[in-house]
Amino acid sequence: MKGIGISPGIGIGKIFVYKPQEVKVLKRNIEDIELEINRLDNGISKASKEIDELYKLTLANVGKVEAEIFTAHKMILEDPELYAAIKEKISSEKVNSEWAVKEVSEYFISLFEDIEDEYLKARSADIKDVSTRLLRILLGLEVMDLLSINERSIIVAEDLTPSDTAQLKIEIIEGIVTELGGRTSHTAIMARNLSIPAIAGVKDILGKVNHGDFMIIDGFTGKLILNPSVEEIKEYEERKLKLEEEKKILQTLKGERSLSKDGHLVEISGNIGTPKDIDHVLENGGEGVGLYRTEFLYMDRDRLPSEEEQFEAYKIVAEKLGKRPLIIRTLDVGGDKELPYLDLPKEMNLFLGYRAIRLCLDRKDIFRTQLRAILRASAFGNVKIMFPMISSIQEIRDVKVIVEEVKEELRNEKIPFNENLELGIMVEVPAVAIQSREFAKEVDFFSIGTNDLIQYTLAVDRGNQNIAHLYNLYHPAVLNLIKMTIDNGHREGIWVGMCGEAASDEKLIPLFLGMGLDEFSMSASSILKARYIIRNTSKEEISSHIEKILSLPTAEDVEKYLSQLSPKINLN
Ligand code: PEP
Ligand code: MG
């Protein structure tokens, strides 16, 4: 079996099939009402313990904001009105407690669903969650929470949501395999941030494996071996060991600077999606955060995060980083990253539509709330703001007017923030790379977003598996745009970084160093390897190859040429 390797590493372990459970409830007539109410009470007390446990684990693993959902669940479980209605149904209709729970919760769910108020409407999802938990317990069904995994396992699922991945016990998760998704899907980004080997796009895997089967996954190549032979297990265990040795060598570079062989200094930072990821970046020697994808704060929930919630999340990271830079990117949703509660229009061309800065400039209420939260957090660290999907000079001018207005508001309210905070843009639309000289006059920095820059330059949807072979990091057109962006940024005296996946590509790092890229931002797990490559490459020497590389006709030619330039780790 094969899929797309989305997070490097080898995983060996038992399969944990993760399928949201179907709960079927039948109506039964009962005689002993008291006994039935006892069953109900026992079920509620078990559910209550489960919710407490989930709260604690999420608080420890993820954070307070995400854990709060379980406080809401507890309140629903203990709601006197709901409880009285269920009890009443059991006694008056002499039915089993499962049936009563199902009927009563369905009634309340439909009540809430009809309410106009978005917030109350969303409560119906919480009631559904809580009642499903209670029904599962009453029916004696097995727990399917990812948090219940307690041995070395490989998770197999259709896909994982950000809140699923947030609940993973990293130490014992050997790997993740999903039917959907690709290299730049958010499951992929999360898996890389957490250094969990992962494979996506494995068609029908759920139909082919059983809970408890044994499996090996190779996150480098996307290869899966179901129920491997003894020889195969031995071979992969040896490879895993070698990787661990390599990791040990790399660990020695943790406190070192990212200095090239000929003394040119660059910065290697981490990309994060949630405040929790920052620990991983620091453990791996990250020199800052080059991209905080704030959209995770907005996803997988039922309403917009408040200014306070956002402020808390940004402040935690800013404080942990201290003087080191923290680049917070404003909301990048729309298109394929949906926010159901915003009721965004359905679009024909997801990636060319109403997303990121386009949405923020239209929904200024959302944008201003986020800017206030980021600016307030800037009083606690070295915060910079970055805007995604910019495609015209007018947009950046409009953005700057709003930033100024929000700053003025904070000054009037005597709320502290960093007056000199830097503003930058993602260079991920080819128009901006081509016009980068003009853009550089408007902002303090650039960060090249190669994930989107490649998709827009090559007209290849980054998530479409049918054309995945056309999505190529080494395409000479893309590399020429990157060179143009770096040169133009430097001509206007601003620094240029990169936070797309290409920044951690082992063959491309020497080339970008040669081009003069100032900052490389990537998943935490790639940082030390990137530092090793920088420290074993001479900028001067690579510079002499650039003209030749950029004039090669095909991506394959480029990749082959670069293969000879990238330093390999010597394990002996
Ligand atoms: C990019 O486009 O390269 C990028 C870093 O942003 P995202 O992957 O979040 O679109
Ligand atoms: Mg992007």
XYZ file of N, CA and C in Angstrom, residues 129-280:
456
model
N -22.803 16.166 21.280
C -21.568 15.535 21.773
C -21.783 14.857 23.116
N -22.407 15.610 24.022
C -22.605 15.093 25.385
C -23.563 13.908 25.371
N -24.659 14.017 24.617
C -25.619 12.912 24.636
C -25.017 11.670 23.982
N -24.194 11.843 22.954
C -23.549 10.682 22.319
C -22.625 9.990 23.321
N -21.895 10.788 24.085
C -21.007 10.203 25.104
C -21.815 9.385 26.116
N -22.918 9.990 26.590
C -23.745 9.324 27.597
C -24.363 8.050 27.010
N -24.828 8.122 25.787
C -25.442 6.943 25.162
C -24.420 5.830 24.982
N -23.221 6.211 24.562
C -22.171 5.211 24.383
C -21.909 4.470 25.707
N -21.884 5.219 26.794
C -21.634 4.612 28.103
C -22.806 3.704 28.492
N -24.029 4.215 28.315
C -25.210 3.418 28.694
C -25.304 2.129 27.878
N -24.863 2.211 26.621
C -24.937 1.033 25.747
C -23.723 0.121 25.910
N -22.762 0.552 26.731
C -21.566 -0.259 26.981
C -20.650 -0.354 25.770
N -20.638 0.694 24.899
C -19.760 0.664 23.713
C -18.359 1.118 24.083
N -17.414 0.695 23.243
C -16.003 1.015 23.511
C -15.703 2.505 23.305
N -14.778 3.041 24.064
C -14.404 4.450 23.926
C -13.576 4.646 22.660
N -13.823 5.718 21.932
C -13.045 5.950 20.722
C -12.219 7.233 20.774
N -12.085 7.810 21.973
C -11.303 9.044 22.057
C -9.839 8.773 21.744
N -9.204 9.708 21.040
C -7.774 9.560 20.775
C -6.990 9.594 22.075
N -7.561 10.270 23.065
C -6.878 10.349 24.359
C -6.859 9.016 25.085
N -7.711 8.071 24.629
C -7.747 6.779 25.327
C -6.634 5.850 24.859
N -5.885 6.248 23.842
C -4.787 5.400 23.358
C -3.730 5.295 24.448
N -3.360 4.037 24.812
C -2.363 3.938 25.875
C -1.219 2.981 25.547
N -1.086 2.612 24.257
C 0.116 1.862 23.860
C 0.596 2.406 22.519
N 1.826 2.085 22.127
C 2.403 2.623 20.891
C 1.501 2.280 19.708
N 0.942 3.305 19.066
C -0.065 3.047 18.037
C 0.118 3.918 16.808
N -0.408 3.383 15.696
C -0.504 4.175 14.467
C -1.989 4.438 14.249
N -2.357 5.704 14.168
C -3.770 6.039 14.001
C -4.145 5.979 12.523
N -5.225 5.267 12.230
C -5.735 5.230 10.856
C -7.121 5.866 10.872
N -7.313 6.892 10.043
C -8.584 7.616 10.056
C -8.885 8.163 8.668
N -10.116 8.587 8.482
C -10.437 9.227 7.204
C -9.634 10.518 7.102
N -9.711 11.314 8.157
C -8.891 12.521 8.282
C -8.930 12.916 9.745
N -8.039 13.801 10.176
C -8.084 14.262 11.563
C -8.320 15.768 11.552
N -9.134 16.232 12.484
C -9.343 17.674 12.583
C -8.219 18.239 13.450
N -7.992 19.567 13.387
C -6.962 20.134 14.268
C -7.208 19.798 15.742
N -8.477 19.725 16.169
C -8.677 19.434 17.603
C -8.399 17.963 17.890
N -8.574 17.084 16.901
C -8.164 15.680 17.093
C -6.658 15.636 17.325
N -5.917 16.275 16.427
C -4.458 16.195 16.532
C -3.973 16.884 17.803
N -4.708 17.886 18.233
C -4.299 18.591 19.453
C -4.382 17.675 20.665
N -5.219 16.630 20.586
C -5.391 15.747 21.746
C -4.459 14.539 21.727
N -3.555 14.491 20.760
C -2.706 13.306 20.652
C -1.671 13.243 21.766
N -1.470 12.025 22.304
C -0.375 11.852 23.266
C 0.878 11.573 22.445
N 1.628 12.634 22.195
C 2.733 12.566 21.234
C 3.701 11.424 21.524
N 3.988 11.181 22.815
C 5.022 10.203 23.172
C 4.720 8.796 22.673
N 3.420 8.446 22.548
C 3.140 7.050 22.169
C 2.492 6.925 20.787
N 2.380 8.045 20.077
C 1.822 7.932 18.730
C 2.969 7.683 17.745
N 2.951 6.508 17.125
C 4.013 6.104 16.197
C 3.791 6.691 14.810
N 2.527 7.001 14.505
C 2.280 7.530 13.174
C 0.807 7.802 12.928
N 0.533 8.476 11.806
C -0.844 8.780 11.414
C -0.997 8.430 9.937
N -2.091 7.750 9.615
C -2.373 7.455 8.203
C -3.803 7.911 7.923
N -3.984 8.712 6.873
C -5.341 9.162 6.568
C -5.708 8.851 5.118
N -7.020 8.713 4.902
C -7.490 8.462 3.535
C -7.432 9.748 2.721
N -7.704 10.871 3.372
C -7.752 12.145 2.649
C -6.474 12.955 2.882
N -6.412 14.130 2.247
C -5.324 15.081 2.540
C -4.097 14.902 1.674
N -3.191 15.889 1.762
C -1.949 15.863 0.997
C -0.854 16.559 1.780
N 0.264 16.848 1.123
C 1.445 17.393 1.805
C 1.216 18.717 2.539
N 0.317 19.530 1.997
C 0.141 20.828 2.661
C -1.195 20.911 3.402
N -1.855 19.767 3.592
C -3.100 19.795 4.358
C -2.745 20.139 5.803
N -3.758 20.512 6.568
C -3.424 20.929 7.922
C -3.078 19.757 8.838
N -3.590 18.574 8.523
C -3.155 17.391 9.288
C -1.652 17.223 9.075
N -1.213 17.426 7.840
C 0.204 17.262 7.507
C 1.057 18.268 8.269
N 0.608 19.494 8.265
C 1.380 20.548 8.931
C 1.465 20.265 10.435
N 0.344 19.843 11.021
C 0.334 19.523 12.454
C 1.253 18.333 12.740
N 1.177 17.295 11.902
C 2.001 16.106 12.142
C 3.480 16.481 12.097
N 3.842 17.307 11.140
C 5.254 17.716 11.060
C 5.637 18.564 12.261
N 4.739 19.467 12.653
C 5.031 20.293 13.830
C 5.269 19.424 15.055
N 4.557 18.310 15.149
C 4.673 17.443 16.322
C 5.683 16.308 16.105
N 6.339 16.299 14.940
C 7.314 15.239 14.588
C 6.711 13.839 14.629
N 5.496 13.694 14.147
C 4.884 12.367 14.083
C 4.918 11.913 12.623
N 5.533 10.739 12.323
C 5.534 10.266 10.940
C 4.094 10.138 10.427
N 3.855 10.550 9.177
C 2.469 10.482 8.689
C 2.393 10.297 7.185
N 1.305 9.621 6.798
C 1.035 9.365 5.384
C -0.418 9.734 5.112
N -0.657 10.433 3.992
C -2.034 10.804 3.650
C -2.390 10.243 2.285
N -3.669 10.389 1.946
C -4.111 10.000 0.608
C -4.059 8.500 0.350
N -4.274 7.665 1.392
C -4.283 6.213 1.178
C -5.745 5.790 0.982
N -6.097 5.601 -0.282
C -7.507 5.310 -0.601
C -7.996 4.040 0.079
N -9.197 4.109 0.658
C -9.885 2.938 1.244
C -9.119 2.216 2.341
N -8.160 2.842 2.974
C -7.405 2.093 3.991
C -8.307 1.596 5.123
N -9.354 2.374 5.432
C -10.234 1.950 6.525
C -10.928 0.625 6.217
N -11.105 0.343 4.938
C -11.734 -0.918 4.555
C -10.739 -2.072 4.545
N -9.463 -1.772 4.637
C -8.453 -2.827 4.494
C -7.774 -3.236 5.803
N -7.910 -2.428 6.836
C -7.212 -2.761 8.082
C -8.189 -2.987 9.235
N -7.703 -3.678 10.243
C -8.515 -3.888 11.443
C -7.829 -3.256 12.644
N -8.661 -2.838 13.593
C -8.166 -2.329 14.857
C -7.223 -3.387 15.442
N -6.007 -3.007 15.823
C -5.102 -3.982 16.449
C -4.135 -4.646 15.482
N -4.346 -4.511 14.149
C -3.364 -5.040 13.184
C -2.021 -4.361 13.415
N -0.953 -5.000 12.928
C 0.380 -4.418 13.079
C 0.772 -3.751 11.764
N 1.477 -2.619 11.843
C 1.815 -1.930 10.596
C 3.125 -1.146 10.737
N 3.814 -1.013 9.575
C 4.995 -0.137 9.518
C 4.657 0.974 8.549
N 5.000 2.217 8.879
C 4.818 3.287 7.895
C 6.137 4.045 7.692
N 6.361 4.444 6.445
C 7.550 5.210 6.103
C 7.082 6.593 5.623
N 7.185 7.556 6.509
C 6.700 8.907 6.213
C 7.539 9.643 5.170
N 8.718 9.093 4.839
C 9.556 9.728 3.799
C 8.981 9.421 2.414
N 8.610 8.145 2.225
C 8.189 7.710 0.890
C 6.689 7.503 0.760
N 5.989 7.381 1.878
C 4.551 7.120 1.814
C 4.223 5.631 1.761
N 5.244 4.774 2.005
C 5.008 3.331 1.927
C 4.424 2.793 3.236
N 3.441 1.861 3.116
C 2.862 1.217 4.305
C 3.012 -0.286 4.170
N 3.382 -0.960 5.254
C 3.446 -2.420 5.219
C 2.520 -2.946 6.299
N 1.430 -3.606 5.847
C 0.455 -4.141 6.796
C 0.903 -5.542 7.203
N 0.817 -5.851 8.499
C 1.269 -7.127 9.048
C 2.614 -7.564 8.458
N 3.679 -6.822 8.735
C 4.988 -7.089 8.136
C 5.621 -8.393 8.614
N 6.589 -8.879 7.814
C 7.318 -10.092 8.204
C 8.362 -9.722 9.264
N 8.940 -10.742 9.893
C 9.955 -10.500 10.927
C 11.138 -9.733 10.328
N 11.521 -10.107 9.080
C 12.662 -9.442 8.420
C 12.352 -7.968 8.190
N 11.124 -7.707 7.763
C 10.753 -6.306 7.505
C 10.785 -5.478 8.796
N 10.275 -6.073 9.859
C 10.290 -5.345 11.140
C 11.737 -5.027 11.522
N 12.631 -6.017 11.324
C 14.033 -5.844 11.691
C 14.651 -4.709 10.853
N 14.387 -4.770 9.540
C 14.945 -3.758 8.634
C 14.506 -2.338 9.049
N 13.228 -2.193 9.341
C 12.739 -0.851 9.675
C 13.168 -0.408 11.072
N 13.304 -1.384 11.968
C 13.794 -1.003 13.295
C 15.222 -0.473 13.198
N 16.017 -1.107 12.309
C 17.388 -0.619 12.106
C 17.388 0.785 11.516
N 16.503 1.006 10.546
C 16.423 2.360 9.948
C 16.015 3.402 10.990
N 15.089 2.977 11.833
C 14.617 3.890 12.877
C 15.752 4.266 13.823
N 16.554 3.252 14.129
C 17.699 3.453 15.007
C 18.696 4.447 14.398
N 18.946 4.278 13.088
C 19.854 5.160 12.364
C 19.343 6.607 12.411
N 18.041 6.734 12.241
C 17.452 8.077 12.294
C 17.646 8.686 13.674
N 17.514 7.819 14.682
C 17.708 8.324 16.046
C 19.153 8.767 16.283
N 20.102 8.009 15.675
C 21.519 8.390 15.786
C 21.744 9.754 15.132
N 21.147 9.897 13.956
C 21.261 11.156 13.222
C 20.692 12.301 14.081
N 19.586 11.981 14.725
C 18.939 12.969 15.580
C 19.880 13.400 16.710
N 20.614 12.408 17.260
C 21.546 12.713 18.348
C 22.633 13.671 17.875
N 23.166 13.390 16.671
C 24.199 14.281 16.131
C 23.615 15.687 15.970
N 22.400 15.723 15.454
C 21.778 17.031 15.222
C 21.515 17.769 16.541
N 21.207 16.995 17.592
C 20.933 17.624 18.888
C 22.091 18.503 19.370
N 23.323 18.137 18.942
C 24.474 18.912 19.391
C 24.455 20.323 18.797
N 23.603 20.535 17.789
C 23.549 21.854 17.147
C 22.498 22.770 17.769
N 21.863 22.272 18.838
C 20.731 22.996 19.426
C 21.034 24.441 19.802
N 22.120 24.624 20.485
C 22.418 25.985 20.943
C 23.307 26.760 19.972
N 23.639 26.134 18.841
C 24.577 26.776 17.900
C 23.884 27.809 17.026
N 24.717 28.658 16.403
C 24.149 29.635 15.476
C 24.012 29.018 14.083
N 23.155 29.605 13.267
C 22.991 29.086 11.909
C 23.947 29.860 10.997
N 25.214 29.455 11.110
C 26.280 30.173 10.428
C 26.817 29.294 9.301
N 26.934 29.844 8.087
C 27.405 29.017 6.971
C 28.911 28.772 7.131
N 29.431 27.843 6.309
C 30.844 27.469 6.382
C 31.742 28.685 6.185
N 31.265 29.651 5.377
C 32.083 30.841 5.124
C 31.620 32.046 5.946
N 30.917 31.770 7.062
C 30.651 32.838 8.016
C 29.455 33.739 7.745
N 28.503 33.279 6.951
C 27.304 34.089 6.703
C 26.204 33.632 7.661
N 25.623 34.583 8.395
C 24.647 34.224 9.434
C 23.211 34.323 8.902
N 22.426 33.262 9.109
C 20.990 33.344 8.806
C 20.226 32.973 10.074
N 18.885 33.048 9.974
C 18.076 32.700 11.141
C 17.189 31.516 10.772
N 17.092 30.528 11.661
C 16.183 29.409 11.397
C 15.111 29.383 12.490
N 13.874 29.593 12.059
C 12.758 29.688 13.000
C 11.761 28.564 12.767
N 10.744 28.514 13.644
C 9.739 27.456 13.529
C 8.399 27.994 13.066
N 7.616 27.115 12.435
C 6.225 27.437 12.109
C 5.353 26.811 13.183
N 4.369 27.552 13.670
C 3.478 26.956 14.677
C 2.021 27.172 14.296
N 1.164 26.294 14.855
C -0.272 26.406 14.600
C -1.047 26.664 15.883
N -0.491 26.183 17.007
C -1.147 26.435 18.301
C -0.062 26.844 19.302
N -0.450 27.493 20.398
C 0.551 27.932 21.374
C 1.415 26.774 21.870
N 0.821 25.584 21.925
C 1.569 24.428 22.425
C 2.792 24.097 21.562
N 2.677 24.371 20.252
C 3.781 24.020 19.343
C 5.078 24.750 19.679
N 4.987 25.848 20.397
C 6.185 26.650 20.658
C 7.227 25.852 21.456
N 6.757 24.981 22.342
C 7.710 24.191 23.140
C 8.572 23.332 22.222
N 7.920 22.764 21.246
C 8.612 21.908 20.291
C 9.647 22.695 19.482
